[in-house]
């Protein structure tokens, strides 16, 4: 496990080459050892004193891949110090809400589950376009009153911002998270086809990052914690069949909607059964998501943002920039 986090792009590329052939459970153990080795008791003391610091967390909507990761964290005895965050958009299927209880019951007290609600962002006229955070929204009716019943369709980017992006960033900032674990895989196609096991997400320049600026921002390390967070994709190289074979073999509970034919589940109004026209294609698994919205990602994971980050890093290094294939 003695592989330190990279401090240069070459180190990141070399590490990804090495992690590409490593089993997911060992990738999770490496991340845990790198970020938490020797800190278990210290973290518990911090929680007792009312201050939570969680360098490593899992973020999941409890899709099949996320469930495999959750189960491996449990079997590796890592769940005690790796909390799990899921975003409740208030627009999920009733089966998805019931599944929260199923997961909590299955992993008992070992699972530290945080369910994050959408944020209420207001734009008072007197602030001339600036926004104000007014708290969290706790019901679908309240959400429709604050925004509109059709925000998901009229402005899907803003809908994602208030239901997923902002709630997640607030929690990661509160916990001073260094790395978060996702369930994305190359075999899901689309923007994920060339996915690496380890990525660095630079903080967005549009004000989403609430971290207080400091002298650390001038650190020469492009991957310094003051500049962004690591994103870990331990099952990046697994296939859809591998995921489900694990779930069946290990009797991992899953959302009953998958037994009805769904292959990817999100909000009720934008999730349908996968399109038969895509059977056999890499995009088949997620072909039933974001119906008629002309997008393949919810907003938490954006290839466009990654391109912008890589371009900036090349420019700062004085290197020629070419768009990745």
XYZ file of C-alpha atoms in Angstrom:
325
model
C 0.000 0.000 0.000
C 3.026 2.279 -0.020
C 1.939 4.246 -3.088
C 1.672 7.952 -2.242
C -0.808 10.286 -3.898
C 0.638 11.823 -7.079
C 2.090 15.344 -7.173
C 2.579 15.531 -10.958
C 0.578 14.479 -14.010
C 3.194 11.833 -14.857
C 2.937 10.350 -11.384
C -0.838 10.219 -11.772
C -0.545 8.504 -15.167
C 1.939 5.970 -13.774
C -0.244 5.268 -10.750
C -3.301 4.727 -12.945
C -1.328 2.289 -15.080
C -0.557 0.331 -11.918
C -4.070 0.519 -10.425
C -5.648 -0.641 -13.708
C -4.612 -4.209 -12.922
C -5.463 -4.177 -9.209
C -8.580 -5.776 -7.701
C -11.127 -3.225 -6.420
C -10.852 -4.360 -2.793
C -7.123 -3.689 -2.830
C -7.706 -0.274 -4.432
C -10.081 0.563 -1.579
C -7.594 -0.683 0.994
C -4.847 1.396 -0.630
C -6.986 4.557 -0.500
C -7.952 3.874 3.113
C -4.349 3.224 4.136
C -3.089 6.318 2.299
C -5.635 8.685 3.833
C -6.521 7.107 7.159
C -3.674 4.888 8.367
C -3.172 5.491 12.075
C -5.999 8.031 12.268
C -8.899 5.761 13.296
C -8.895 6.692 16.983
C -8.235 10.338 16.191
C -11.295 10.485 13.933
C -13.456 8.966 16.638
C -12.163 11.575 19.132
C -13.023 14.345 16.662
C -16.573 13.011 16.304
C -16.962 12.897 20.085
C -15.882 16.544 20.246
C -18.424 17.494 17.600
C -15.956 17.981 14.750
C -16.184 15.518 11.880
C -13.298 15.067 9.469
C -13.694 12.364 6.835
C -10.833 12.277 4.305
C -12.401 9.333 2.422
C -16.120 8.899 1.645
C -18.302 6.934 -0.744
C -20.887 8.781 -2.833
C -23.573 6.542 -4.328
C -27.154 6.390 -5.548
C -27.123 2.670 -4.662
C -26.790 1.472 -8.215
C -25.259 -1.987 -8.757
C -21.631 -0.797 -8.878
C -22.060 1.375 -5.796
C -23.517 -1.607 -3.953
C -20.496 -3.748 -4.834
C -18.192 -1.037 -3.484
C -20.287 -0.697 -0.327
C -20.178 -4.442 0.235
C -16.403 -4.574 -0.280
C -15.872 -1.694 2.135
C -17.908 -3.685 4.647
C -16.050 -6.961 4.068
C -12.697 -5.161 4.345
C -13.798 -3.627 7.682
C -13.502 -0.096 6.286
C -17.088 1.150 6.654
C -16.484 2.289 10.211
C -14.359 5.205 8.967
C -15.759 5.641 5.428
C -19.194 7.290 5.565
C -21.617 6.955 2.667
C -23.409 9.912 1.090
C -26.474 9.632 -1.126
C -28.393 12.551 -2.636
C -32.167 12.581 -2.262
C -33.437 14.782 -5.085
C -36.988 14.385 -3.672
C -37.951 12.954 -7.092
C -36.885 9.323 -6.697
C -38.974 6.174 -7.143
C -40.816 4.943 -4.055
C -38.784 1.740 -4.327
C -35.578 3.773 -4.053
C -36.746 5.396 -0.822
C -37.700 2.023 0.633
C -34.285 0.710 -0.326
C -32.604 3.202 2.036
C -34.012 1.162 4.916
C -32.985 -2.122 3.279
C -29.357 -1.014 2.971
C -29.264 0.434 6.480
C -30.702 -2.770 7.941
C -28.351 -5.047 5.981
C -25.168 -3.307 7.117
C -26.558 -2.414 10.534
C -24.697 0.053 12.730
C -21.509 -0.279 10.654
C -22.975 1.945 7.938
C -22.761 5.699 8.496
C -25.323 6.831 5.894
C -25.947 10.506 5.151
C -28.960 11.398 2.992
C -28.505 14.894 1.578
C -31.482 17.008 0.470
C -31.669 19.726 -2.219
C -30.569 23.235 -1.328
C -32.745 26.363 -1.357
C -30.928 29.066 -3.307
C -32.551 32.483 -3.569
C -31.649 35.434 -5.788
C -32.893 38.580 -4.011
C -33.204 41.580 -6.388
C -31.188 43.761 -4.025
C -28.144 41.491 -4.511
C -28.076 42.170 -8.251
C -27.788 38.541 -9.384
C -25.878 37.132 -6.431
C -27.368 34.126 -4.677
C -28.139 33.356 -1.035
C -28.187 29.907 0.566
C -31.383 29.644 2.622
C -31.179 26.055 3.846
C -32.278 22.619 2.713
C -35.580 21.547 1.165
C -37.314 18.601 2.806
C -40.274 17.770 0.548
C -41.195 17.560 -3.126
C -44.003 20.067 -2.616
C -41.629 22.560 -1.039
C -39.171 22.028 -3.890
C -41.854 22.801 -6.488
C -42.893 25.919 -4.579
C -39.309 27.201 -4.359
C -38.373 26.405 -7.948
C -41.024 24.814 -10.208
C -42.520 21.390 -10.958
C -40.641 21.312 -14.277
C -37.197 22.668 -13.348
C -35.689 19.285 -14.236
C -36.862 19.818 -17.834
C -36.606 23.582 -18.318
C -33.165 23.922 -16.744
C -31.663 20.457 -16.088
C -28.234 21.903 -15.298
C -29.608 24.112 -12.514
C -31.827 21.271 -11.299
C -28.725 19.110 -10.881
C -26.889 21.958 -9.180
C -29.472 22.357 -6.421
C -30.328 18.651 -5.998
C -26.902 17.032 -6.277
C -23.862 19.229 -6.913
C -24.322 21.854 -4.185
C -25.572 19.456 -1.471
C -22.628 17.136 -2.117
C -20.042 19.924 -2.186
C -21.348 21.326 1.080
C -20.981 17.969 2.807
C -17.517 17.278 1.343
C -16.367 20.723 2.420
C -17.822 20.288 5.907
C -16.004 16.973 6.270
C -12.770 18.248 4.702
C -12.911 15.279 2.341
C -9.798 14.582 0.301
C -11.103 11.711 -1.842
C -14.562 10.421 -2.737
C -15.386 7.024 -4.177
C -17.723 6.626 -7.177
C -19.276 3.657 -8.970
C -18.481 4.707 -12.540
C -17.150 2.135 -15.015
C -15.688 2.218 -18.514
C -18.206 -0.364 -19.705
C -21.038 2.138 -19.113
C -19.925 3.924 -22.279
C -20.438 7.571 -23.152
C -18.147 9.946 -21.292
C -16.919 7.054 -19.133
C -15.263 4.956 -21.845
C -11.725 6.151 -21.041
C -12.239 6.452 -17.304
C -9.196 6.063 -15.043
C -9.208 4.567 -11.550
C -7.971 7.823 -10.004
C -8.891 11.356 -11.086
C -8.411 14.829 -9.680
C -11.362 17.236 -9.779
C -10.178 20.816 -9.552
C -12.472 23.217 -7.723
C -14.699 25.052 -10.136
C -13.959 28.725 -10.735
C -17.638 29.704 -10.578
C -17.876 29.990 -6.823
C -19.153 26.490 -6.050
C -16.119 25.939 -3.853
C -16.693 27.477 -0.422
C -13.208 26.752 0.848
C -11.488 29.838 2.295
C -8.614 30.896 0.064
C -5.171 30.747 1.631
C -1.464 30.815 0.856
C -1.709 27.065 0.229
C -3.463 27.828 -3.059
C -0.079 28.882 -4.437
C 1.379 25.428 -3.735
C 3.303 24.046 -6.733
C 1.550 20.684 -6.402
C -1.302 20.762 -8.994
C -3.145 18.179 -6.899
C -2.897 19.950 -3.553
C -6.034 19.641 -1.402
C -6.523 23.406 -1.596
C -7.093 23.060 -5.363
C -9.516 20.156 -5.606
C -10.397 16.627 -4.531
C -9.470 13.155 -5.647
C -12.114 10.928 -7.199
C -11.651 7.145 -6.992
C -13.305 4.710 -9.420
C -12.281 1.259 -8.081
C -14.510 -0.696 -10.489
C -13.502 1.315 -13.562
C -12.504 -1.836 -15.451
C -15.379 -4.103 -14.418
C -18.135 -5.153 -16.815
C -21.884 -5.068 -16.160
C -21.894 -8.877 -15.858
C -19.038 -8.843 -13.334
C -20.987 -6.424 -11.172
C -24.142 -8.505 -11.158
C -22.274 -11.782 -10.716
C -20.752 -10.313 -7.544
C -24.143 -9.103 -6.287
C -25.736 -12.514 -6.812
C -22.801 -14.532 -5.458
C -22.537 -12.398 -2.307
C -26.294 -11.934 -1.816
C -25.997 -8.154 -1.837
C -29.440 -6.496 -1.560
C -30.456 -4.326 -4.513
C -33.288 -2.072 -5.640
C -36.219 -4.282 -6.781
C -36.689 -2.040 -9.839
C -33.758 -3.878 -11.425
C -35.904 -7.018 -11.471
C -38.392 -5.062 -13.609
C -35.781 -4.500 -16.316
C -34.181 -1.213 -15.316
C -30.414 -1.089 -15.738
C -29.818 2.419 -14.327
C -32.091 4.249 -11.897
C -32.295 7.943 -11.066
C -35.238 10.324 -10.819
C -38.650 8.883 -11.589
C -39.414 11.375 -14.384
C -36.121 10.847 -16.236
C -35.593 7.086 -15.845
C -37.125 4.505 -18.170
C -36.318 0.956 -19.217
C -33.180 0.749 -21.376
C -33.664 1.199 -25.094
C -33.722 -2.095 -26.988
C -32.067 -0.369 -29.936
C -28.888 -0.137 -27.837
C -28.720 -3.807 -26.823
C -25.100 -4.891 -27.150
C -23.800 -1.306 -27.171
C -21.658 0.163 -24.403
C -24.302 2.815 -23.729
C -27.133 0.278 -23.265
C -26.866 0.248 -19.474
C -27.508 3.996 -19.160
C -29.703 4.438 -22.253
C -32.792 4.785 -20.066
C -31.423 7.790 -18.134
C -32.002 11.512 -18.725
C -34.745 10.865 -21.253
C -35.081 13.678 -23.847
C -32.546 15.837 -21.964
C -29.667 15.345 -24.425
C -27.174 14.377 -21.725
C -25.483 11.270 -20.317
C -24.234 12.549 -16.950
C -26.171 13.980 -14.006
C -23.687 16.781 -13.401
C -21.605 15.270 -10.610
C -19.297 13.842 -13.255
C -18.537 15.949 -16.295
C -15.989 15.189 -19.014
C -16.156 18.831 -20.092
C -14.937 19.967 -16.696
C -12.105 17.446 -16.889
C -11.051 18.822 -20.283
C -11.001 22.374 -18.921
C -8.853 21.249 -15.977
C -6.369 19.396 -18.190
C -6.132 22.380 -20.529
C -5.336 24.707 -17.642
C -2.690 22.336 -16.288
C -0.996 22.104 -19.696
C -1.035 25.860 -20.143
C 0.500 26.421 -16.696
C 3.230 23.907 -17.538
C 3.917 25.643 -20.859
C 2.934 22.522 -22.798
C 0.950 22.293 -26.017
C -2.714 21.456 -25.502
C -4.547 18.864 -27.555
C -8.113 17.680 -26.958
C -8.115 14.096 -25.597
C -9.722 11.475 -27.787
